[in-house]
Short mmCIF file of C-alpha atoms in Angstrom, two decimals:
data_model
loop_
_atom_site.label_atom_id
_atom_site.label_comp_id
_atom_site.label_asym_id
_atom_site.label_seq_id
_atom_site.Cartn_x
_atom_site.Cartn_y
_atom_site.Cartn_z
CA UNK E 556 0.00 0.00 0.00
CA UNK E 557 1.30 3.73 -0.54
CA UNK E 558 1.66 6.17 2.09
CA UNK E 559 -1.40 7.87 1.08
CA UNK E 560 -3.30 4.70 1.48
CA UNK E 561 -2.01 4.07 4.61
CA UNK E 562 -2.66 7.72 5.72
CA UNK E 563 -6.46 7.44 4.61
CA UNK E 564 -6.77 4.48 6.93
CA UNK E 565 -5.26 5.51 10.06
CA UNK E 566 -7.53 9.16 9.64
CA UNK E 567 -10.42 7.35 9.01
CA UNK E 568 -9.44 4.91 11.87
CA UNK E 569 -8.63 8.11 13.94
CA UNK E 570 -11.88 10.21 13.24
CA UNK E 571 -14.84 6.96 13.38
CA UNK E 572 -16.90 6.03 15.77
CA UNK E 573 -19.30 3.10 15.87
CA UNK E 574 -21.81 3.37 18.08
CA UNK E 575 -25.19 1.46 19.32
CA UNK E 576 -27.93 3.53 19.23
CA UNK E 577 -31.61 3.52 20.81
CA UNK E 578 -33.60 5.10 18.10
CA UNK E 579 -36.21 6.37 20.22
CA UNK E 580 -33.31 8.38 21.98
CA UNK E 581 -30.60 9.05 19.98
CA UNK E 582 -29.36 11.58 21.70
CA UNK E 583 -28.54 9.69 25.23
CA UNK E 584 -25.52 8.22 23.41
CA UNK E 585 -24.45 10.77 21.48
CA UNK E 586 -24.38 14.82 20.83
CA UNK E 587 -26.88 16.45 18.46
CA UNK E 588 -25.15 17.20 15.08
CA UNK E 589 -22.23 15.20 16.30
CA UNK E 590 -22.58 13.05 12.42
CA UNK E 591 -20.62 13.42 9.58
CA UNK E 592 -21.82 10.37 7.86
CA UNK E 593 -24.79 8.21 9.58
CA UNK E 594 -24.96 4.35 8.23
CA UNK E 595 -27.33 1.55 8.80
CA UNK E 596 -28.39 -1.70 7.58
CA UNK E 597 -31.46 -3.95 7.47
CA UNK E 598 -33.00 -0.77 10.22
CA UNK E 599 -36.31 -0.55 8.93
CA UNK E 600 -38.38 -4.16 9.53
CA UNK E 601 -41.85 -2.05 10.23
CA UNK E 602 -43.57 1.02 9.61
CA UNK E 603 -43.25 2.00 13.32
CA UNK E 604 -39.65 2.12 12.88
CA UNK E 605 -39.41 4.93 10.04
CA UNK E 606 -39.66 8.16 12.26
CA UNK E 607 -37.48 6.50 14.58
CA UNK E 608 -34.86 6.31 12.11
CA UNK E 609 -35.61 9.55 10.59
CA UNK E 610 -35.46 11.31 13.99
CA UNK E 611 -32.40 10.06 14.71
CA UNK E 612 -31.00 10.88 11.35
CA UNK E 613 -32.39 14.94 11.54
CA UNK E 614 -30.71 15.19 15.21
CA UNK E 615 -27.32 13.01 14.64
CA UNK E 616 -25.98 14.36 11.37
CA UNK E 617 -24.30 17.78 11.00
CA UNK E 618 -25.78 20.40 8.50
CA UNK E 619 -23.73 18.85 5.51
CA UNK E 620 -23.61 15.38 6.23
CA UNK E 621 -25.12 12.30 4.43
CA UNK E 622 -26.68 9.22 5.95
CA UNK E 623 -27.18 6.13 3.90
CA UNK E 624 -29.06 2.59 4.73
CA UNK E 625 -29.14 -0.60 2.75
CA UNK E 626 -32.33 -2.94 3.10
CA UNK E 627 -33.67 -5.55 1.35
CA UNK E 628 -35.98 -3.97 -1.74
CA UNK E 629 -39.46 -6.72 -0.33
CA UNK E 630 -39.74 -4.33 2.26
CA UNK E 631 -42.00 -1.11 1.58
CA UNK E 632 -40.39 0.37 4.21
CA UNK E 633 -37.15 1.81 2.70
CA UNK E 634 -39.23 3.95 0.52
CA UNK E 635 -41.25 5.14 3.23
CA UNK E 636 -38.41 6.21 5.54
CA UNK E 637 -36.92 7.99 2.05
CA UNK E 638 -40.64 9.94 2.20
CA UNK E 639 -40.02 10.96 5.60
CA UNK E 640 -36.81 11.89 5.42
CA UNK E 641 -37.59 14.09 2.40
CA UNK E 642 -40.81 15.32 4.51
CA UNK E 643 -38.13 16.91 7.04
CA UNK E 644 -35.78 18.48 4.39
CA UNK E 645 -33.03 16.03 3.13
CA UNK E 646 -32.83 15.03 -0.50
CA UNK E 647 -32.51 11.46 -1.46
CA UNK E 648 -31.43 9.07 -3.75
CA UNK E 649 -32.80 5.79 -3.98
CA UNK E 650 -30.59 2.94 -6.01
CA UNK E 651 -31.20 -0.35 -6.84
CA UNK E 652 -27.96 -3.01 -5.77
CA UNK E 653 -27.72 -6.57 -7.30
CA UNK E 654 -26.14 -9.38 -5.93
CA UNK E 655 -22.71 -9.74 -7.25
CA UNK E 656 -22.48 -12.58 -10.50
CA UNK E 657 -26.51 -12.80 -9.43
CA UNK E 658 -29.06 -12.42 -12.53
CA UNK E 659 -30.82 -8.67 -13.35
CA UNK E 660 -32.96 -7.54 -10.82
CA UNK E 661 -36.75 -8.54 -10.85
CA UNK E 662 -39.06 -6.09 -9.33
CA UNK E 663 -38.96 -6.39 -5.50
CA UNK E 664 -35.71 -8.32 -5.42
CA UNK E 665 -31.81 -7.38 -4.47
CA UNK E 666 -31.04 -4.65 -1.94
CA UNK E 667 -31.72 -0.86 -2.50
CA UNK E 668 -29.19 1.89 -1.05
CA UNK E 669 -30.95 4.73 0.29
CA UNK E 670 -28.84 7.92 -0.09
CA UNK E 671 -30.01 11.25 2.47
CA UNK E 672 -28.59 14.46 2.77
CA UNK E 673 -29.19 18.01 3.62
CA UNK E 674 -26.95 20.32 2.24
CA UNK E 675 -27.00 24.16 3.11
CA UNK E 676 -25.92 24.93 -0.38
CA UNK E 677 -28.29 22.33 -2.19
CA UNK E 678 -25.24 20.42 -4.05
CA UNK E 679 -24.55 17.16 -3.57
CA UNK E 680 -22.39 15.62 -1.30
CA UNK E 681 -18.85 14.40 -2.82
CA UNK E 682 -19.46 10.91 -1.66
CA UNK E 683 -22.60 10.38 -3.62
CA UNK E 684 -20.51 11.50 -6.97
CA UNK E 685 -19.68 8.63 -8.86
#
């Protein structure tokens, strides 16, 4: 690896934090607006969960910081926390994953990334860029 590589690593390394979380209160394990980047997987297994999740999301992240969540596409409920988090002011960007070497996706099938973010200037994040 190059020194740059091994740079990246021990910054990110230095600057992460994992953390469990109680999504009815986020905030007794961590500060408001203490997120750069908020990421989750397989969060959303019921409606009851989506303002939860998009609570925790609006308080956590910092003014120009993204969140993004990966869930299986059967369940209805990725697209409705995408709705709510739109409803309190982040823009979105819903994509479609496939299963690596697995055939084309069929409607309903594969994993969907869900893409938030709230930007005071209304561009885009760099990390959702390809």
């Amino acid at each position: 690896s190059s020194p740059g590589e091994a740079f990246l690593r021990s910054d990110v390394r230095n600057h992460t934090r994992v953390e469990r979380l109680d999504w009815r209160s986020p905030t007794a394990s961590m500060e408001p607006a203490s997120c750069d980047i908020v990421v989750g997987a397989d969060l959303v297994y019921s409606e009851a969960s989506v303002p939860w999740v998009c609570q925790t999301v609006d308080v956590l992240l910092r003014r120009d910081g993204a969140a993004f969540f990966v869930s299986p596409l059967c369940r209805p409920e990725l697209g409705q926390l995408q709705q709510a988090l739109e409803k309190a002011g982040f823009s979105s960007q819903l994509s479609h994953v496939a299963d690596h070497g697995k055939a084309p996706l069929e409607a309903g099938q594969g994993y969907g990334l869900l893409a938030a973010w709230r930007s005071t200037n209304g561009t885009v994040p760099p990390l959702l860029i390809a």
